[in-house]
Amino acid sequence: MIKRLRYFFLLAIAIIVVISISFGLMGRLSAQQSSIFHPLSALTETEISTAVSVIKREKTLSEMAVFPLITLQEPDKEEVINFTPGKVFKRQAFLVIYERSQNKTFEGVVDLTTKTLIYWKQIPSVQPALVNSEYELATQVVKADPRWQAAMRRRGINDFERVKISWWAPGILGEQEEKTGNRLCRGLFYYMGDRLQHGGSHRWNYYGSPIEGVVATVNLNTGKIASVIDRGKVPFSQENWNYDVKSLGKLLSPPKPLKILQPNGKSFQINDNQISWQGWNFRYLMHPRSGLMLYQVTHKDGENVRPVLYRASLSEMVVPYGDPEPTWSFRNAFDVGEYNFGLLANKMELGKEIPENGLLLDAIFADEQGEPYKMPGVIGIYERDNGMLWKHYEYNTQHNDVRRHRELVMMMTVAIDNYDYSLNWIFRQDGTLEVQNELTGIVLVQGTADEKQSQENSYGQLIAKNIIGVNHQHFFNYRLDLDVDGKANSIMEMNINASPMNEKNPLGNAMVVTENPLAKETVAVRDLDMKHSRKWMIVSADKKNTLGAAPGYMLMPEANSMFFPVEGSKIRERAEFATHHVWVTKYKPSELYAGGDYPNQTQPGEGLPKYIADDESLLGEDIVLWYTMGVTHIPRSEDWPVMPVHRVGFKLVPRGFFSRNPAINLPE
């Protein structure tokens, strides 16, 4: 009896201890998540530091190890969709670690709650994005090299401090470079010129003075020169192409001030990283690779909150240059994956990139050493007027009904060496979501002896004396995980055809619309077709609208281009995503990048070609739409020295999603 009582006593104590530990752990979990409101909240500085410390504790890293990427490990989609405030959720960080001395790349996932390493894997034969310390290393290596110094002296340059080096990922590799598997970068050179009389500084728009014909390749693993190419001396511009106010001299007469005021405050609300405005609700994140991203975009239709899109991001870019000269033909930049687009974001200013009524937001990132830091003012959000939203003038009553069009814009800007881009997500009151990219900055130019345009300049245009703007393209791919009224969706293609003249169509004016489902992934690799005004719809597979049709959202392409590198070209094989405008895949959480996870020095066929290889069904599934839009840039003199903004984009427009114009009942 005594033994039995002692047993129950000890058992009770054990139960109490377990309960205490459990409540203590839950308390710690709650305390840790008290400042994290949602599974999609951005990583904090503390979380970044925790993730790095766990990696360093669990793995022996060399002094040369770097962290090219640290970001939120995206939680399970179903968990996010079913999340309710106050519910405990997983919190994890994803890290890419590169050991330069070993030329090895690793991926890791850290559980931030338990502070444990839950995933670690070496990824063979890949190269992550370049990091800042590698640019510094490569600069030191090149400027100390006798071959490079001799090439500069042949051009009359003896002060090497006057040479600015622009470092690129290696792009198209030579046969021997592919065999070695070494991590490479290539240097392009510009002459900063003599010190100017005014201010005593170097010419800072050095892009106008390219040192043509010389390219140096550095082996970043060994810290040594891999090769120096010198194709011979070519004259470069000696003019000062600075564009600051002092250099420009006489300025145009300024227009009279234009003020944008919101005397009653802003119409949008921000809570953590959640934004609501005019029926729209969504979350945003600044990703170190993809930049400004959207999550869980919904629209309020009466009393119903309806899902439209789960996740939207810039997936990849490629910028192929069209000159076959060996010092140019390798230049095919994958600006998202090779350089980490998001980390190149720059601080904006009210009244400049965004109007004075806007709001600037900060982002938290990690440097290559794993140290967290705050980037101030890299996200802008503002409301703007966009003319008329809808109007009708009634002749009989002479009554004029009209509503002004308000838009909400969320944007970021980046500088990638000579080029500048902005990425804009634009929400409209009529239920439309628009993406608009802006291209500006300085054209990548080529030195030449020519002072007049000639037939020999067939791969570019003379845009100033001794300066050729090389023909090139910019292609952007967006990954759009639409969930129109839920995850069960299908993809429809719409084509318009003119009916032949016959007894049913005697005047030949009939137009017929056909809508066909794209049933499999390999079938859903499509291109624009102006002859048939082709468009695509993501539609609900299990919902009907008031008219008995499937509610949907339609992709409305705007200006676009075909990818000009020809079949068999190496850049076409590496950037296959750019060879078609539309791809559709069944949702897989690991399929995030159109050009593959590691486009730097990548092999052909990565990304979308692999994603569709299993040719899965797209009928009634959780599907992802990938849209590629391109700009073919034939430079002109008006693009120099800084090009005016060129815009390219697309729209996601409701089609049968609302029972009427969703903005019809806006007050005057």
Coordinates of C-alpha atoms in Angstrom, one line a residue, residues 2-504:
I2 CA 2.8 2.4 0.9
K3 CA 4.7 1.5 -2.3
R4 CA 1.5 2.2 -4.3
L5 CA 1.0 5.6 -2.6
R6 CA 4.7 6.5 -3.2
Y7 CA 4.3 5.5 -6.9
F8 CA 1.2 7.8 -7.3
F9 CA 3.0 10.6 -5.5
L10 CA 6.0 10.4 -7.8
L11 CA 3.8 10.2 -10.8
A12 CA 1.9 13.3 -9.7
I13 CA 5.1 15.2 -9.3
A14 CA 6.3 14.1 -12.7
I15 CA 3.0 15.3 -14.3
I16 CA 3.3 18.6 -12.5
V17 CA 6.9 19.1 -13.8
V18 CA 5.9 18.2 -17.4
I19 CA 2.9 20.7 -17.2
S20 CA 5.2 23.4 -15.8
I21 CA 7.8 22.9 -18.5
S22 CA 5.1 22.9 -21.1
F23 CA 3.5 26.1 -19.8
G24 CA 6.9 27.6 -19.5
L25 CA 7.8 26.7 -23.1
M26 CA 4.4 28.0 -24.3
G27 CA 5.1 31.2 -22.4
R28 CA 8.5 31.6 -24.0
L29 CA 6.9 30.9 -27.4
S30 CA 4.3 33.5 -26.8
A31 CA 6.9 36.0 -25.5
Q32 CA 9.0 35.4 -28.6
Q33 CA 6.1 35.8 -30.9
S34 CA 4.6 38.8 -29.1
S35 CA 6.3 41.2 -31.5
I36 CA 5.6 39.0 -34.5
F37 CA 2.0 39.3 -35.5
H38 CA 1.7 37.0 -38.4
P39 CA 3.5 34.0 -40.1
L40 CA 4.4 36.4 -43.0
S41 CA 5.8 39.2 -40.8
A42 CA 9.3 40.2 -41.9
L43 CA 12.3 38.8 -40.1
T44 CA 13.5 41.0 -37.2
E45 CA 17.1 41.9 -36.5
T46 CA 17.0 39.6 -33.5
E47 CA 15.8 36.7 -35.6
I48 CA 18.5 37.3 -38.2
S49 CA 21.1 37.3 -35.5
T50 CA 19.6 34.1 -33.9
A51 CA 19.6 32.3 -37.3
V52 CA 23.3 33.1 -37.9
S53 CA 24.4 32.2 -34.4
V54 CA 22.7 28.8 -34.7
I55 CA 24.5 28.1 -38.0
K56 CA 27.9 29.1 -36.5
R57 CA 27.2 27.0 -33.4
E58 CA 26.2 23.9 -35.4
K59 CA 28.6 24.1 -38.3
T60 CA 32.3 24.9 -38.5
L61 CA 32.6 27.8 -40.9
S62 CA 35.9 29.3 -42.3
E63 CA 36.8 32.9 -42.0
M64 CA 36.0 33.3 -45.7
A65 CA 32.4 32.0 -45.3
V66 CA 29.7 34.5 -46.4
F67 CA 25.9 34.6 -46.2
P68 CA 24.7 35.7 -49.7
L69 CA 21.0 35.3 -48.6
I70 CA 19.1 35.3 -45.3
T71 CA 15.4 35.6 -45.5
L72 CA 12.1 34.3 -44.0
Q73 CA 11.6 30.6 -44.7
E74 CA 8.1 30.9 -46.2
P75 CA 5.6 29.0 -43.9
D76 CA 3.3 26.4 -45.3
K77 CA 0.6 28.0 -47.5
E78 CA -2.2 26.1 -45.8
E79 CA -1.0 27.2 -42.4
V80 CA -0.9 30.9 -43.5
I81 CA -4.4 30.7 -45.0
N82 CA -5.9 29.2 -41.9
F83 CA -4.0 31.4 -39.5
T84 CA -6.0 33.3 -36.9
P85 CA -4.7 36.1 -34.6
G86 CA -3.2 34.7 -31.4
K87 CA -2.5 31.3 -32.8
V88 CA 1.1 29.9 -32.3
F89 CA 2.9 29.4 -35.6
K90 CA 6.2 28.2 -37.0
R91 CA 8.9 30.8 -37.4
Q92 CA 11.9 29.8 -39.5
A93 CA 14.8 31.5 -41.5
F94 CA 16.3 30.3 -44.7
L95 CA 20.0 30.9 -45.3
V96 CA 22.5 30.4 -48.1
I97 CA 26.1 30.0 -47.0
Y98 CA 29.0 30.1 -49.4
E99 CA 32.5 28.8 -48.5
R100 CA 34.7 30.6 -51.1
S101 CA 37.9 28.8 -50.2
Q102 CA 36.2 25.4 -50.8
N103 CA 33.9 26.6 -53.6
K104 CA 30.9 25.1 -51.8
T105 CA 27.4 26.3 -51.4
F106 CA 25.1 25.2 -48.5
E107 CA 21.5 25.9 -47.6
G108 CA 20.2 25.9 -44.1
V109 CA 16.9 26.4 -42.3
V110 CA 16.8 27.5 -38.7
D111 CA 13.9 27.1 -36.4
L112 CA 13.8 30.5 -34.6
T113 CA 11.6 29.3 -31.8
T114 CA 13.7 26.4 -30.7
K115 CA 16.9 27.9 -32.0
T116 CA 17.9 24.7 -33.8
L117 CA 19.2 23.9 -37.2
I118 CA 16.5 21.7 -38.8
Y119 CA 17.9 21.5 -42.4
W120 CA 21.4 21.6 -43.9
K121 CA 22.4 20.6 -47.4
Q122 CA 25.3 21.2 -49.7
I123 CA 24.0 22.2 -53.2
P124 CA 26.6 20.9 -55.7
S125 CA 27.9 22.8 -58.7
V126 CA 26.1 26.1 -58.1
Q127 CA 27.2 29.7 -57.4
P128 CA 25.1 32.1 -55.3
A129 CA 24.9 35.8 -55.9
L130 CA 28.0 37.9 -55.8
V131 CA 28.7 39.8 -52.5
N132 CA 30.4 43.1 -51.8
S133 CA 33.7 41.7 -50.5
E134 CA 34.3 39.9 -53.7
Y135 CA 34.2 43.2 -55.7
E136 CA 36.8 44.6 -53.3
L137 CA 39.0 41.5 -53.7
A138 CA 38.7 41.5 -57.5
T139 CA 39.6 45.2 -57.7
Q140 CA 42.8 44.7 -55.7
V141 CA 43.8 41.6 -57.8
V142 CA 43.3 43.3 -61.1
K143 CA 45.0 46.6 -60.3
A144 CA 48.1 44.7 -59.2
D145 CA 48.3 42.6 -62.3
P146 CA 51.1 43.5 -64.8
R147 CA 49.0 42.5 -67.9
W148 CA 46.2 44.8 -66.9
Q149 CA 48.5 47.6 -66.0
A150 CA 50.2 47.3 -69.4
A151 CA 46.8 47.5 -71.1
M152 CA 46.1 50.7 -69.3
R153 CA 49.5 52.2 -70.2
R154 CA 48.9 51.4 -73.9
R155 CA 45.9 53.7 -73.6
G156 CA 48.0 56.5 -71.9
I157 CA 46.6 55.8 -68.5
N158 CA 49.3 55.6 -65.8
D159 CA 47.3 56.6 -62.8
F160 CA 45.3 53.5 -62.1
E161 CA 43.3 55.3 -59.4
R162 CA 41.6 57.1 -62.2
V163 CA 40.2 53.8 -63.5
K164 CA 36.8 52.7 -62.1
I165 CA 36.0 49.0 -62.3
S166 CA 32.5 47.7 -62.7
W167 CA 32.2 44.0 -61.6
W168 CA 29.8 41.6 -63.4
A169 CA 28.9 38.0 -62.9
P170 CA 30.7 36.1 -65.7
G171 CA 27.6 35.6 -67.8
I172 CA 28.3 33.3 -70.8
L173 CA 31.3 31.0 -69.9
G174 CA 34.0 29.8 -72.2
E175 CA 34.5 26.0 -72.5
Q176 CA 37.5 25.9 -70.2
E177 CA 35.8 28.1 -67.6
E178 CA 32.8 25.7 -67.6
K179 CA 35.1 22.8 -66.9
T180 CA 36.9 24.2 -63.9
G181 CA 33.7 25.2 -62.0
N182 CA 35.5 28.1 -60.4
R183 CA 33.6 31.1 -59.1
L184 CA 34.3 34.0 -61.5
C185 CA 33.6 37.6 -62.1
R186 CA 34.5 40.0 -64.9
G187 CA 35.6 43.5 -64.8
L188 CA 34.7 46.4 -67.1
F189 CA 36.7 49.6 -67.0
Y190 CA 36.0 53.3 -67.1
Y191 CA 38.2 56.3 -67.1
M192 CA 37.3 58.9 -64.4
G193 CA 39.5 61.5 -66.0
D194 CA 41.6 64.3 -64.6
R195 CA 40.4 66.1 -61.6
L196 CA 37.9 68.8 -62.6
Q197 CA 38.5 72.4 -61.9
H198 CA 35.2 72.9 -60.2
G199 CA 35.1 71.1 -56.9
G200 CA 38.3 69.2 -57.5
S201 CA 36.6 65.8 -57.9
H202 CA 36.9 63.2 -60.5
R203 CA 34.4 62.9 -63.3
W204 CA 31.7 60.9 -61.6
N205 CA 29.6 60.0 -64.7
Y206 CA 32.5 57.7 -65.8
Y207 CA 30.1 55.6 -67.8
G208 CA 30.7 58.0 -70.6
S209 CA 34.3 57.0 -70.9
P210 CA 34.5 53.2 -71.3
I211 CA 38.0 51.8 -71.7
E212 CA 36.9 49.6 -74.6
G213 CA 38.5 46.3 -75.6
V214 CA 39.7 45.2 -72.2
V215 CA 38.0 42.7 -69.9
A216 CA 39.6 41.0 -66.9
T217 CA 38.2 37.8 -65.4
V218 CA 39.1 37.0 -61.7
N219 CA 39.0 33.5 -60.1
L220 CA 37.4 34.4 -56.7
N221 CA 38.3 31.0 -55.2
T222 CA 42.0 31.5 -55.7
G223 CA 42.0 35.3 -55.6
K224 CA 44.0 35.4 -58.8
I225 CA 43.5 36.7 -62.4
A226 CA 42.0 34.0 -64.6
S227 CA 42.4 36.0 -67.9
V228 CA 43.0 39.5 -69.4
I229 CA 41.6 40.2 -72.8
D230 CA 42.9 43.2 -74.7
R231 CA 41.4 43.6 -78.2
G232 CA 43.3 46.8 -79.0
K233 CA 43.1 50.5 -78.2
V234 CA 39.8 52.3 -79.0
P235 CA 39.2 56.0 -78.4
F236 CA 36.8 57.0 -75.7
S237 CA 35.0 60.2 -75.0
Q238 CA 37.0 63.0 -73.3
E239 CA 33.9 65.1 -72.7
N240 CA 32.5 65.7 -69.2
W241 CA 29.1 64.0 -69.1
N242 CA 28.2 64.9 -65.5
Y243 CA 24.6 65.8 -65.1
D244 CA 24.6 67.6 -61.8
V245 CA 23.2 71.2 -61.8
K246 CA 26.6 72.8 -61.7
S247 CA 27.9 70.8 -64.7
L248 CA 24.8 71.5 -66.8
G249 CA 25.0 75.2 -66.5
K250 CA 21.9 77.0 -67.8
L251 CA 18.7 75.2 -66.7
L252 CA 15.2 75.2 -68.1
S253 CA 12.7 77.5 -66.5
P254 CA 11.0 75.5 -63.8
P255 CA 7.2 74.9 -63.8
K256 CA 5.1 76.5 -61.1
P257 CA 4.8 74.4 -57.9
L258 CA 2.3 71.5 -57.9
K259 CA 1.3 70.4 -54.4
I260 CA -0.4 67.1 -53.6
L261 CA -2.3 67.5 -50.3
Q262 CA -4.4 65.2 -48.2
P263 CA -5.7 67.5 -45.5
N264 CA -7.7 64.8 -43.8
G265 CA -4.9 62.3 -43.8
K266 CA -4.2 59.2 -45.8
S267 CA -6.9 56.7 -46.8
F268 CA -4.8 53.6 -46.3
Q269 CA -4.1 51.8 -43.0
I270 CA -0.9 49.9 -42.1
N271 CA -0.7 47.3 -39.3
D272 CA 2.7 45.5 -39.1
N273 CA 3.1 44.6 -42.8
Q274 CA -0.6 44.5 -43.6
I275 CA -2.2 47.3 -45.7
S276 CA -5.9 48.0 -46.3
W277 CA -7.3 50.5 -48.8
Q278 CA -10.6 50.9 -50.7
G279 CA -11.6 47.2 -50.3
W280 CA -8.1 45.9 -50.9
N281 CA -6.2 44.1 -48.2
F282 CA -2.7 42.6 -48.6
R283 CA 0.7 42.0 -46.9
Y284 CA 4.1 43.0 -48.2
L285 CA 7.6 41.9 -47.7
M286 CA 11.0 43.2 -48.9
H287 CA 12.9 40.1 -50.0
P288 CA 16.7 40.4 -50.4
R289 CA 16.5 38.6 -53.7
S290 CA 13.1 39.5 -55.3
G291 CA 12.6 42.9 -53.7
L292 CA 9.1 44.1 -52.9
M293 CA 6.6 41.3 -52.8
L294 CA 2.8 40.9 -52.1
Y295 CA 1.0 38.2 -50.1
Q296 CA -2.6 37.4 -49.4
V297 CA -4.2 40.0 -51.7
T298 CA -8.0 40.1 -51.1
H299 CA -10.9 42.3 -52.1
K300 CA -14.0 43.1 -50.1
D301 CA -17.1 42.5 -52.2
G302 CA -20.0 43.7 -50.1
E303 CA -19.6 41.8 -46.9
N304 CA -17.5 39.1 -48.4
V305 CA -13.7 39.1 -48.3
R306 CA -12.6 37.3 -51.4
P307 CA -9.1 36.0 -52.1
V308 CA -7.5 37.1 -55.4
L309 CA -3.8 36.3 -55.1
Y310 CA -1.7 34.5 -52.6
R311 CA 1.8 35.6 -53.6
A312 CA 3.3 37.9 -56.3
S313 CA 6.9 38.7 -56.9
L314 CA 9.5 39.6 -59.5
S315 CA 11.0 36.2 -60.2
E316 CA 14.0 36.9 -62.5
M317 CA 15.4 39.4 -65.0
V318 CA 17.7 38.9 -67.9
V319 CA 19.4 41.7 -69.9
P320 CA 21.1 40.3 -73.1
Y321 CA 23.4 42.6 -75.1
G322 CA 23.4 42.3 -78.8
D323 CA 27.1 42.7 -79.8
P324 CA 29.0 39.6 -80.8
E325 CA 32.4 41.2 -79.9
P326 CA 34.1 38.9 -77.3
T327 CA 34.3 41.7 -74.8
W328 CA 30.5 42.2 -75.1
S329 CA 28.9 38.8 -75.9
F330 CA 29.2 37.4 -72.4
R331 CA 27.1 40.3 -71.0
N332 CA 23.7 38.8 -70.1
A333 CA 22.9 40.0 -66.6
F334 CA 20.4 38.0 -64.4
D335 CA 19.9 41.0 -62.1
V336 CA 17.6 39.2 -59.6
G337 CA 19.6 36.0 -59.0
E338 CA 23.1 37.1 -59.8
Y339 CA 23.1 40.3 -57.7
N340 CA 20.2 40.0 -55.2
F341 CA 17.8 42.7 -56.6
G342 CA 16.3 43.5 -53.2
L343 CA 19.6 44.2 -51.5
L344 CA 20.3 46.8 -54.2
A345 CA 17.3 48.9 -53.1
N346 CA 18.1 52.5 -52.4
K347 CA 16.7 55.2 -50.1
M348 CA 13.9 57.3 -51.6
E349 CA 12.9 60.9 -50.8
L350 CA 9.5 62.4 -50.5
G351 CA 8.8 64.8 -53.3
K352 CA 11.3 62.9 -55.6
E353 CA 10.7 59.2 -56.3
I354 CA 7.3 59.5 -54.6
P355 CA 5.1 62.6 -54.0
E356 CA 5.1 64.6 -50.8
N357 CA 1.8 62.9 -49.7
G358 CA 3.5 59.6 -49.6
L359 CA 5.0 57.5 -46.8
L360 CA 8.5 55.9 -46.6
L361 CA 9.0 52.6 -44.9
D362 CA 12.1 50.7 -43.8
A363 CA 13.3 47.2 -44.4
I364 CA 15.5 44.8 -42.4
F365 CA 18.2 42.9 -44.2
A366 CA 21.4 41.0 -43.4
D367 CA 24.9 41.7 -44.9
E368 CA 27.2 39.0 -46.2
Q369 CA 28.6 38.5 -42.7
G370 CA 25.2 37.8 -41.3
E371 CA 24.9 41.1 -39.5
P372 CA 21.4 42.6 -39.6
Y373 CA 20.9 46.2 -40.6
K374 CA 18.1 48.6 -41.3
M375 CA 17.6 50.1 -44.8
P376 CA 15.6 53.3 -44.2
G377 CA 13.1 54.6 -46.7
V378 CA 13.4 51.9 -49.3
I379 CA 9.7 51.2 -49.7
G380 CA 7.3 54.0 -50.7
I381 CA 3.5 54.0 -50.5
Y382 CA 1.2 56.8 -51.7
E383 CA -2.1 57.6 -53.2
R384 CA -2.4 59.4 -56.5
D385 CA -5.0 60.8 -58.9
N386 CA -5.3 59.0 -62.3
G387 CA -7.9 61.0 -64.1
M388 CA -11.4 59.7 -64.6
L389 CA -12.5 56.4 -63.2
W390 CA -15.9 56.4 -64.9
K391 CA -18.2 59.0 -66.6
H392 CA -21.5 59.4 -68.4
Y393 CA -23.1 62.6 -69.6
E394 CA -26.8 62.4 -70.0
Y395 CA -28.0 64.6 -72.9
N396 CA -31.7 64.5 -71.9
T397 CA -31.2 65.8 -68.4
Q398 CA -27.8 67.4 -69.1
H399 CA -26.6 65.7 -65.9
N400 CA -22.9 64.8 -65.7
D401 CA -22.0 61.7 -63.6
V402 CA -18.2 61.3 -63.1
R403 CA -15.9 59.9 -60.5
R404 CA -12.2 60.6 -60.1
H405 CA -9.8 57.7 -60.2
R406 CA -7.7 57.2 -57.0
E407 CA -4.8 54.7 -57.0
L408 CA -2.7 53.2 -54.3
V409 CA 1.0 52.7 -55.3
M410 CA 3.6 50.7 -53.5
M411 CA 7.1 50.9 -54.9
M412 CA 10.8 50.4 -54.6
T413 CA 13.8 51.6 -56.6
V414 CA 17.1 49.9 -57.2
A415 CA 20.4 50.9 -58.8
I416 CA 22.2 48.0 -60.6
D417 CA 25.5 49.5 -61.6
N418 CA 24.6 51.9 -64.5
Y419 CA 20.9 51.1 -64.7
D420 CA 18.1 52.2 -62.3
Y421 CA 14.7 50.4 -62.0
S422 CA 11.6 50.9 -60.1
L423 CA 9.0 48.3 -59.3
N424 CA 5.5 49.5 -58.7
W425 CA 2.4 47.6 -57.4
I426 CA -0.7 49.7 -58.3
F427 CA -4.1 49.0 -56.7
R428 CA -7.2 50.5 -58.4
Q429 CA -10.7 51.2 -57.2
D430 CA -12.2 49.1 -60.0
G431 CA -10.6 45.9 -58.7
T432 CA -7.6 46.0 -61.0
L433 CA -4.0 45.3 -59.8
E434 CA -1.3 46.7 -62.1
V435 CA 2.4 46.0 -62.2
Q436 CA 4.6 48.8 -63.7
N437 CA 8.3 48.7 -64.0
E438 CA 10.3 51.9 -64.8
L439 CA 13.6 51.8 -66.5
T440 CA 16.0 54.7 -66.3
G441 CA 19.6 55.4 -65.4
I442 CA 22.6 55.4 -67.7
V443 CA 22.9 53.4 -70.9
L444 CA 25.7 50.9 -71.0
V445 CA 27.9 52.3 -73.8
Q446 CA 30.8 51.3 -76.0
G447 CA 33.7 53.5 -76.9
T448 CA 34.3 54.2 -80.6
A449 CA 36.4 56.4 -82.9
D450 CA 33.3 57.4 -84.8
E451 CA 31.8 60.8 -84.5
K452 CA 29.0 60.2 -86.9
Q453 CA 26.6 57.3 -87.3
S454 CA 27.8 54.7 -89.8
Q455 CA 26.7 51.4 -91.2
E456 CA 29.5 49.7 -89.3
N457 CA 27.6 50.5 -86.0
S458 CA 25.1 47.8 -86.8
Y459 CA 25.0 46.4 -83.2
G460 CA 24.3 49.8 -81.7
Q461 CA 23.6 53.5 -82.2
L462 CA 25.9 56.4 -82.0
I463 CA 24.3 58.5 -79.2
A464 CA 27.1 61.0 -78.7
K465 CA 30.6 61.7 -80.1
N466 CA 32.7 58.5 -79.5
I467 CA 29.8 56.8 -77.7
I468 CA 27.7 53.9 -79.0
G469 CA 24.6 52.7 -77.1
V470 CA 24.6 48.9 -77.7
N471 CA 21.3 47.3 -78.7
H472 CA 20.0 45.2 -75.9
Q473 CA 16.8 43.9 -74.2
H474 CA 15.4 43.8 -70.7
F475 CA 13.1 40.9 -69.8
F476 CA 11.2 40.6 -66.5
N477 CA 9.5 37.5 -65.3
Y478 CA 6.8 37.7 -62.6
R479 CA 5.6 34.8 -60.5
L480 CA 1.8 35.2 -59.8
D481 CA 0.2 32.7 -57.4
L482 CA -3.4 33.6 -58.0
D483 CA -6.0 32.0 -55.8
V484 CA -9.2 33.4 -57.4
D485 CA -12.0 32.7 -54.9
G486 CA -9.8 29.9 -53.4
K487 CA -7.1 27.6 -54.5
A488 CA -9.1 25.5 -57.0
N489 CA -8.4 27.3 -60.2
S490 CA -8.0 26.7 -64.0
I491 CA -6.3 28.6 -66.7
M492 CA -8.3 29.7 -69.8
E493 CA -6.9 31.2 -73.0
M494 CA -9.1 33.7 -74.9
N495 CA -8.7 34.3 -78.6
I496 CA -10.8 36.5 -80.9
N497 CA -11.4 35.5 -84.5
A498 CA -13.1 37.3 -87.4
S499 CA -15.8 35.2 -88.9
P500 CA -15.7 34.7 -92.7
M501 CA -18.3 36.5 -94.8
N502 CA -21.3 34.2 -95.5
E503 CA -25.0 34.1 -95.3
K504 CA -24.7 34.4 -91.4

